[in-house]
């Protein structure tokens, strides 16, 4: 094959391929200058949480066209798993003394929480959604709302309806000074983890055999099964990954905010879902982008002194945006399925 | 012994009895065509064979192995490829990626590479468009891709659903020549068509399907001369 043809005719739109990173960088620079470094870092961290949760919404919607209302509560459960795992580690070690121990503890918290949430997500799919695979769309939607309540009630029953402290694995006072501003390592760490996970997900979806099966299944389920793709297995893997990412978001929430309660999934879940819609539902890169945008809007409202209006500002902007671009930022254009 | 055999297959869509006891067979090396008007159950027959629809009763066997309980992906593995009605190519993937998906169950290696070459030999047009998004191609090119993609699974039986649909007459002839070529290389073909004249021109045998039932079964040449068939499907 001629090497030249590869670069010139690619499947995605070449126009946005270059324009998008430039726009993102310009946006970040503008935000940095305007809100100052501390709030900028805060927005990035919040954005990491929204983006990770939004990915689960968008992946599930992409593959079975279900708005998985229980997903925010999967995130909520993850914050509690983080609380217990962190507590257990801190109790055993009686505090963390050195960096090797800290790294080991963090690896354990992430690995355990992500695994548990992935399994819970797959179980929910298997028993709540799969039996309704051929039912009208409203049935699994109602089921998802039901699962959301069930998860909240289970946590209320097992733990209680109060706000709990999540033990701090990562010392919050570790920081470097950049000029006059203090840069906490925690923020840097959290953002790095989140962005790495998102990059890994993109690689997985675009390069691996299972990732391709996920893409074809979301484009055309019947045609995909005629290629030999095991649809049930592919959908389950989608739930595994989406819930695992919500697990990671739960750990980050726990590390960063240091508290949680059984309702934390509702607000964050709605905002993450909004991020997925803003980015173009079904598009993973869009969901990640949407997560960060929502966070910047929310933190921006705080900077302007409208902290109580954060939610209203976010959703007003969403409504206005969707009027002009109903498919979202990176949503598929009509004609794709022709 | 028949390679693919359907015995008294009944398929329902909810309460609608779509296939009313279909029995047919495809032997090794054959092109068999299934002719009928809109809504006769041609597409449903193919979808039932490949497991997209569930046969409520009756049996379907491939080389003696029952497959009517199997899932679509298991049926592909056993050797049935289905180029579905309306082409159903993966619009946002390149031609090459679509063909790769056709070989989804096979280990990538020299054999798959050889099949890429074979498909590109059959459809030089696809080679030209190798890295173009499938959704941006013309209907004829998409049809070629759908057939090429089905071939990438190395099927024993190839199910083709209306490959001539919406294509210009000259392209239809091209596609039918290629179907003949595929068959001469050893793949059995079950061809569903509304274009009865063309289908009977390349098929060995044919079945006439009317409202979910097979009414006539004969050699293709005999069907083409059958007055009832002529009147109803050949527009003579």
mmCIF file of N, CA and C in Angstrom, chain A residues 1-2 5-6 9-12 130 134 205-206 208-234 282 332-333 335-338, chain B residues 47 50-53 71-74 76-77 80-84 87-98 100-106 127 130-135 142 149-150 153:
data_model
loop_
_atom_site.group_PDB
_atom_site.id
_atom_site.type_symbol
_atom_site.label_atom_id
_atom_site.label_comp_id
_atom_site.label_asym_id
_atom_site.label_seq_id
_atom_site.Cartn_x
_atom_site.Cartn_y
_atom_site.Cartn_z
ATOM 1 N N UNK A 1 0.845 -1.209 0.000
ATOM 2 C CA UNK A 1 0.000 0.000 0.000
ATOM 3 C C UNK A 1 0.873 1.248 0.000
ATOM 4 N N UNK A 2 0.370 2.281 -0.592
ATOM 5 C CA UNK A 2 1.131 3.529 -0.614
ATOM 6 C C UNK A 2 0.983 4.237 0.724
ATOM 7 N N UNK A 5 -1.302 7.551 1.086
ATOM 8 C CA UNK A 5 -2.758 7.553 1.151
ATOM 9 C C UNK A 5 -3.256 7.460 2.583
ATOM 10 N N UNK A 6 -2.439 6.845 3.450
ATOM 11 C CA UNK A 6 -2.893 6.642 4.826
ATOM 12 C C UNK A 6 -3.170 7.966 5.512
ATOM 13 N N UNK A 9 -6.378 10.360 3.571
ATOM 14 C CA UNK A 9 -7.792 10.019 3.717
ATOM 15 C C UNK A 9 -7.980 9.195 4.980
ATOM 16 N N UNK A 10 -8.433 9.839 5.987
ATOM 17 C CA UNK A 10 -8.653 9.137 7.240
ATOM 18 C C UNK A 10 -10.157 9.150 7.493
ATOM 19 N N UNK A 11 -10.613 8.285 8.419
ATOM 20 C CA UNK A 11 -12.045 8.145 8.599
ATOM 21 C C UNK A 11 -12.668 9.344 9.312
ATOM 22 N N UNK A 12 -11.945 9.940 10.248
ATOM 23 C CA UNK A 12 -12.545 11.046 11.003
ATOM 24 C C UNK A 12 -12.365 12.350 10.233
ATOM 25 N N UNK A 130 -30.081 -6.789 31.274
ATOM 26 C CA UNK A 130 -30.072 -7.777 30.198
ATOM 27 C C UNK A 130 -31.433 -8.433 29.971
ATOM 28 N N UNK A 134 -34.758 -6.718 24.931
ATOM 29 C CA UNK A 134 -35.669 -6.568 23.798
ATOM 30 C C UNK A 134 -36.966 -5.838 24.174
ATOM 31 N N UNK A 205 -10.265 1.414 23.136
ATOM 32 C CA UNK A 205 -11.392 1.403 22.205
ATOM 33 C C UNK A 205 -10.920 1.416 20.753
ATOM 34 N N UNK A 206 -9.839 2.147 20.482
ATOM 35 C CA UNK A 206 -9.450 2.275 19.078
ATOM 36 C C UNK A 206 -8.546 1.140 18.614
ATOM 37 N N UNK A 208 -7.807 -2.222 20.403
ATOM 38 C CA UNK A 208 -7.959 -3.645 20.720
ATOM 39 C C UNK A 208 -9.164 -4.234 19.984
ATOM 40 N N UNK A 209 -9.150 -5.564 19.919
ATOM 41 C CA UNK A 209 -10.215 -6.300 19.272
ATOM 42 C C UNK A 209 -11.535 -6.068 20.013
ATOM 43 N N UNK A 210 -11.480 -6.140 21.338
ATOM 44 C CA UNK A 210 -12.694 -5.909 22.123
ATOM 45 C C UNK A 210 -13.183 -4.476 21.945
ATOM 46 N N UNK A 211 -12.250 -3.528 21.886
ATOM 47 C CA UNK A 211 -12.629 -2.132 21.689
ATOM 48 C C UNK A 211 -13.345 -1.936 20.360
ATOM 49 N N UNK A 212 -12.839 -2.602 19.326
ATOM 50 C CA UNK A 212 -13.496 -2.496 18.025
ATOM 51 C C UNK A 212 -14.881 -3.133 18.073
ATOM 52 N N UNK A 213 -14.984 -4.236 18.790
ATOM 53 C CA UNK A 213 -16.300 -4.877 18.921
ATOM 54 C C UNK A 213 -17.269 -3.924 19.605
ATOM 55 N N UNK A 214 -16.767 -3.157 20.600
ATOM 56 C CA UNK A 214 -17.633 -2.193 21.278
ATOM 57 C C UNK A 214 -18.102 -1.121 20.294
ATOM 58 N N UNK A 215 -17.192 -0.661 19.459
ATOM 59 C CA UNK A 215 -17.568 0.383 18.497
ATOM 60 C C UNK A 215 -18.591 -0.133 17.489
ATOM 61 N N UNK A 216 -18.338 -1.330 16.927
ATOM 62 C CA UNK A 216 -19.283 -1.821 15.924
ATOM 63 C C UNK A 216 -20.634 -2.133 16.567
ATOM 64 N N UNK A 217 -20.611 -2.621 17.810
ATOM 65 C CA UNK A 217 -21.873 -2.925 18.463
ATOM 66 C C UNK A 217 -22.685 -1.657 18.674
ATOM 67 N N UNK A 218 -21.998 -0.545 18.987
ATOM 68 C CA UNK A 218 -22.759 0.693 19.175
ATOM 69 C C UNK A 218 -23.222 1.263 17.833
ATOM 70 N N UNK A 219 -22.503 0.970 16.750
ATOM 71 C CA UNK A 219 -22.954 1.461 15.436
ATOM 72 C C UNK A 219 -24.126 0.643 14.912
ATOM 73 N N UNK A 220 -24.045 -0.680 15.031
ATOM 74 C CA UNK A 220 -25.067 -1.548 14.443
ATOM 75 C C UNK A 220 -24.963 -2.921 15.104
ATOM 76 N N UNK A 221 -25.868 -3.159 16.050
ATOM 77 C CA UNK A 221 -25.740 -4.360 16.860
ATOM 78 C C UNK A 221 -25.896 -5.635 16.034
ATOM 79 N N UNK A 222 -26.915 -5.678 15.167
ATOM 80 C CA UNK A 222 -27.126 -6.887 14.362
ATOM 81 C C UNK A 222 -25.933 -7.168 13.457
ATOM 82 N N UNK A 223 -25.493 -6.134 12.744
ATOM 83 C CA UNK A 223 -24.363 -6.327 11.833
ATOM 84 C C UNK A 223 -23.145 -6.790 12.607
ATOM 85 N N UNK A 224 -22.975 -6.242 13.807
ATOM 86 C CA UNK A 224 -21.836 -6.617 14.626
ATOM 87 C C UNK A 224 -21.897 -8.101 15.000
ATOM 88 N N UNK A 225 -23.083 -8.570 15.353
ATOM 89 C CA UNK A 225 -23.189 -9.981 15.722
ATOM 90 C C UNK A 225 -22.955 -10.877 14.511
ATOM 91 N N UNK A 226 -23.272 -10.362 13.309
ATOM 92 C CA UNK A 226 -23.018 -11.149 12.100
ATOM 93 C C UNK A 226 -21.524 -11.241 11.778
ATOM 94 N N UNK A 227 -20.715 -10.406 12.427
ATOM 95 C CA UNK A 227 -19.264 -10.510 12.271
ATOM 96 C C UNK A 227 -18.688 -11.543 13.235
ATOM 97 N N UNK A 228 -19.530 -12.019 14.153
ATOM 98 C CA UNK A 228 -19.048 -12.968 15.143
ATOM 99 C C UNK A 228 -18.810 -12.322 16.501
ATOM 100 N N UNK A 229 -19.261 -11.081 16.673
ATOM 101 C CA UNK A 229 -19.096 -10.410 17.962
ATOM 102 C C UNK A 229 -20.141 -10.957 18.941
ATOM 103 N N UNK A 230 -19.678 -11.357 20.118
ATOM 104 C CA UNK A 230 -20.597 -11.801 21.164
ATOM 105 C C UNK A 230 -21.187 -10.555 21.830
ATOM 106 N N UNK A 231 -22.450 -10.264 21.497
ATOM 107 C CA UNK A 231 -23.055 -8.999 21.917
ATOM 108 C C UNK A 231 -23.198 -8.921 23.434
ATOM 109 N N UNK A 232 -23.697 -9.988 24.044
ATOM 110 C CA UNK A 232 -23.882 -9.974 25.499
ATOM 111 C C UNK A 232 -22.564 -9.707 26.218
ATOM 112 N N UNK A 233 -21.521 -10.385 25.743
ATOM 113 C CA UNK A 233 -20.220 -10.226 26.373
ATOM 114 C C UNK A 233 -19.711 -8.791 26.186
ATOM 115 N N UNK A 234 -19.893 -8.252 24.986
ATOM 116 C CA UNK A 234 -19.401 -6.907 24.697
ATOM 117 C C UNK A 234 -20.115 -5.866 25.554
ATOM 118 N N UNK A 282 -22.516 9.278 23.573
ATOM 119 C CA UNK A 282 -22.013 8.154 22.794
ATOM 120 C C UNK A 282 -20.563 8.342 22.379
ATOM 121 N N UNK A 332 -22.191 12.632 16.844
ATOM 122 C CA UNK A 332 -22.188 12.203 15.453
ATOM 123 C C UNK A 332 -23.192 13.028 14.660
ATOM 124 N N UNK A 333 -22.840 13.312 13.434
ATOM 125 C CA UNK A 333 -23.716 14.097 12.575
ATOM 126 C C UNK A 333 -24.736 13.185 11.929
ATOM 127 N N UNK A 335 -26.698 11.287 9.110
ATOM 128 C CA UNK A 335 -26.169 10.689 7.898
ATOM 129 C C UNK A 335 -25.167 9.597 8.185
ATOM 130 N N UNK A 336 -24.683 9.539 9.424
ATOM 131 C CA UNK A 336 -23.737 8.504 9.793
ATOM 132 C C UNK A 336 -24.320 7.111 9.650
ATOM 133 N N UNK A 337 -25.599 7.003 9.929
ATOM 134 C CA UNK A 337 -26.198 5.678 9.934
ATOM 135 C C UNK A 337 -26.921 5.373 8.621
ATOM 136 N N UNK A 338 -26.755 6.225 7.647
ATOM 137 C CA UNK A 338 -27.488 6.052 6.385
ATOM 138 C C UNK A 338 -27.212 4.688 5.772
ATOM 139 N N UNK B 47 -32.477 -14.200 8.356
ATOM 140 C CA UNK B 47 -32.223 -13.785 9.743
ATOM 141 C C UNK B 47 -32.406 -14.941 10.720
ATOM 142 N N UNK B 50 -29.232 -17.148 10.450
ATOM 143 C CA UNK B 50 -28.032 -16.629 11.118
ATOM 144 C C UNK B 50 -28.272 -16.295 12.584
ATOM 145 N N UNK B 51 -29.448 -16.637 13.107
ATOM 146 C CA UNK B 51 -29.664 -16.539 14.546
ATOM 147 C C UNK B 51 -30.140 -15.183 15.027
ATOM 148 N N UNK B 52 -30.370 -14.231 14.103
ATOM 149 C CA UNK B 52 -30.857 -12.918 14.532
ATOM 150 C C UNK B 52 -32.321 -13.013 14.958
ATOM 151 N N UNK B 53 -33.053 -13.963 14.344
ATOM 152 C CA UNK B 53 -34.410 -14.256 14.810
ATOM 153 C C UNK B 53 -34.401 -15.689 15.330
ATOM 154 N N UNK B 71 -26.353 -18.838 19.102
ATOM 155 C CA UNK B 71 -26.348 -17.384 18.999
ATOM 156 C C UNK B 71 -25.689 -16.976 17.681
ATOM 157 N N UNK B 72 -25.979 -15.771 17.200
ATOM 158 C CA UNK B 72 -25.408 -15.344 15.910
ATOM 159 C C UNK B 72 -23.887 -15.528 15.827
ATOM 160 N N UNK B 73 -23.165 -15.125 16.906
ATOM 161 C CA UNK B 73 -21.708 -15.205 16.786
ATOM 162 C C UNK B 73 -21.214 -16.645 16.716
ATOM 163 N N UNK B 74 -21.967 -17.569 17.330
ATOM 164 C CA UNK B 74 -21.580 -18.982 17.247
ATOM 165 C C UNK B 74 -21.831 -19.517 15.838
ATOM 166 N N UNK B 76 -21.695 -17.784 13.072
ATOM 167 C CA UNK B 76 -20.623 -17.285 12.206
ATOM 168 C C UNK B 76 -19.415 -18.213 12.320
ATOM 169 N N UNK B 77 -19.100 -18.592 13.542
ATOM 170 C CA UNK B 77 -17.939 -19.448 13.765
ATOM 171 C C UNK B 77 -18.104 -20.802 13.069
ATOM 172 N N UNK B 80 -21.294 -19.765 8.643
ATOM 173 C CA UNK B 80 -22.308 -19.059 7.856
ATOM 174 C C UNK B 80 -22.052 -17.555 7.948
ATOM 175 N N UNK B 81 -21.919 -16.922 6.796
ATOM 176 C CA UNK B 81 -21.764 -15.463 6.758
ATOM 177 C C UNK B 81 -22.998 -14.866 6.122
ATOM 178 N N UNK B 82 -23.386 -13.699 6.610
ATOM 179 C CA UNK B 82 -24.631 -13.098 6.179
ATOM 180 C C UNK B 82 -24.358 -11.648 5.801
ATOM 181 N N UNK B 83 -24.518 -11.316 4.518
ATOM 182 C CA UNK B 83 -24.457 -9.915 4.098
ATOM 183 C C UNK B 83 -25.887 -9.401 4.130
ATOM 184 N N UNK B 84 -26.244 -8.622 5.158
ATOM 185 C CA UNK B 84 -27.653 -8.354 5.429
ATOM 186 C C UNK B 84 -28.282 -7.355 4.462
ATOM 187 N N UNK B 87 -27.181 -3.563 3.401
ATOM 188 C CA UNK B 87 -25.702 -3.525 3.477
ATOM 189 C C UNK B 87 -25.153 -3.467 4.885
ATOM 190 N N UNK B 88 -25.642 -2.519 5.688
ATOM 191 C CA UNK B 88 -25.246 -2.441 7.096
ATOM 192 C C UNK B 88 -23.736 -2.435 7.302
ATOM 193 N N UNK B 89 -23.024 -1.666 6.482
ATOM 194 C CA UNK B 89 -21.589 -1.521 6.728
ATOM 195 C C UNK B 89 -21.400 -0.598 7.926
ATOM 196 N N UNK B 90 -20.217 -0.654 8.566
ATOM 197 C CA UNK B 90 -19.951 0.208 9.709
ATOM 198 C C UNK B 90 -19.505 1.566 9.175
ATOM 199 N N UNK B 91 -20.448 2.523 9.186
ATOM 200 C CA UNK B 91 -20.290 3.763 8.425
ATOM 201 C C UNK B 91 -19.065 4.568 8.852
ATOM 202 N N UNK B 92 -18.782 4.591 10.151
ATOM 203 C CA UNK B 92 -17.701 5.450 10.622
ATOM 204 C C UNK B 92 -16.360 4.730 10.660
ATOM 205 N N UNK B 93 -16.326 3.519 10.123
ATOM 206 C CA UNK B 93 -15.043 2.825 10.041
ATOM 207 C C UNK B 93 -14.587 2.797 8.584
ATOM 208 N N UNK B 94 -13.278 2.653 8.405
ATOM 209 C CA UNK B 94 -12.753 2.612 7.049
ATOM 210 C C UNK B 94 -13.107 1.275 6.401
ATOM 211 N N UNK B 95 -12.939 1.225 5.092
ATOM 212 C CA UNK B 95 -13.167 -0.013 4.349
ATOM 213 C C UNK B 95 -12.312 -1.133 4.948
ATOM 214 N N UNK B 96 -11.069 -0.817 5.227
ATOM 215 C CA UNK B 96 -10.182 -1.840 5.766
ATOM 216 C C UNK B 96 -10.669 -2.342 7.130
ATOM 217 N N UNK B 97 -11.066 -1.388 7.990
ATOM 218 C CA UNK B 97 -11.553 -1.800 9.316
ATOM 219 C C UNK B 97 -12.809 -2.664 9.204
ATOM 220 N N UNK B 98 -13.683 -2.330 8.234
ATOM 221 C CA UNK B 98 -14.869 -3.151 8.011
ATOM 222 C C UNK B 98 -14.468 -4.571 7.643
ATOM 223 N N UNK B 100 -11.661 -6.009 8.325
ATOM 224 C CA UNK B 100 -11.066 -6.617 9.521
ATOM 225 C C UNK B 100 -12.154 -7.181 10.439
ATOM 226 N N UNK B 101 -13.259 -6.421 10.555
ATOM 227 C CA UNK B 101 -14.358 -6.910 11.389
ATOM 228 C C UNK B 101 -14.933 -8.201 10.815
ATOM 229 N N UNK B 102 -14.921 -8.327 9.485
ATOM 230 C CA UNK B 102 -15.395 -9.567 8.864
ATOM 231 C C UNK B 102 -14.580 -10.762 9.323
ATOM 232 N N UNK B 103 -13.293 -10.526 9.572
ATOM 233 C CA UNK B 103 -12.414 -11.612 10.012
ATOM 234 C C UNK B 103 -12.297 -11.624 11.532
ATOM 235 N N UNK B 104 -13.307 -11.103 12.226
ATOM 236 C CA UNK B 104 -13.234 -10.905 13.679
ATOM 237 C C UNK B 104 -12.866 -12.183 14.436
ATOM 238 N N UNK B 105 -13.405 -13.322 13.994
ATOM 239 C CA UNK B 105 -13.191 -14.565 14.748
ATOM 240 C C UNK B 105 -11.923 -15.299 14.333
ATOM 241 N N UNK B 106 -11.226 -14.769 13.330
ATOM 242 C CA UNK B 106 -10.042 -15.474 12.868
ATOM 243 C C UNK B 106 -8.788 -14.864 13.459
ATOM 244 N N UNK B 127 -10.148 -1.683 -2.911
ATOM 245 C CA UNK B 127 -8.718 -1.410 -2.685
ATOM 246 C C UNK B 127 -8.451 0.092 -2.818
ATOM 247 N N UNK B 130 -9.609 1.885 0.316
ATOM 248 C CA UNK B 130 -9.243 1.141 1.523
ATOM 249 C C UNK B 130 -9.347 1.951 2.822
ATOM 250 N N UNK B 131 -8.939 3.218 2.790
ATOM 251 C CA UNK B 131 -8.899 3.989 4.042
ATOM 252 C C UNK B 131 -9.986 5.044 4.121
ATOM 253 N N UNK B 132 -10.975 4.916 3.252
ATOM 254 C CA UNK B 132 -12.095 5.850 3.275
ATOM 255 C C UNK B 132 -13.172 5.329 4.232
ATOM 256 N N UNK B 133 -13.884 6.252 4.869
ATOM 257 C CA UNK B 133 -14.978 5.831 5.745
ATOM 258 C C UNK B 133 -16.079 5.197 4.903
ATOM 259 N N UNK B 134 -16.550 4.021 5.349
ATOM 260 C CA UNK B 134 -17.499 3.255 4.550
ATOM 261 C C UNK B 134 -18.781 4.038 4.278
ATOM 262 N N UNK B 135 -19.182 4.870 5.244
ATOM 263 C CA UNK B 135 -20.432 5.600 5.104
ATOM 264 C C UNK B 135 -20.423 6.642 3.995
ATOM 265 N N UNK B 142 -20.760 0.201 -1.212
ATOM 266 C CA UNK B 142 -21.099 -0.353 0.099
ATOM 267 C C UNK B 142 -21.549 -1.806 -0.023
ATOM 268 N N UNK B 149 -16.855 -8.150 3.185
ATOM 269 C CA UNK B 149 -16.767 -8.320 4.633
ATOM 270 C C UNK B 149 -17.269 -9.704 5.040
ATOM 271 N N UNK B 150 -18.370 -10.140 4.411
ATOM 272 C CA UNK B 150 -18.909 -11.462 4.737
ATOM 273 C C UNK B 150 -17.925 -12.551 4.318
ATOM 274 N N UNK B 153 -14.878 -13.910 6.627
ATOM 275 C CA UNK B 153 -15.042 -14.919 7.672
ATOM 276 C C UNK B 153 -14.790 -16.328 7.129
#
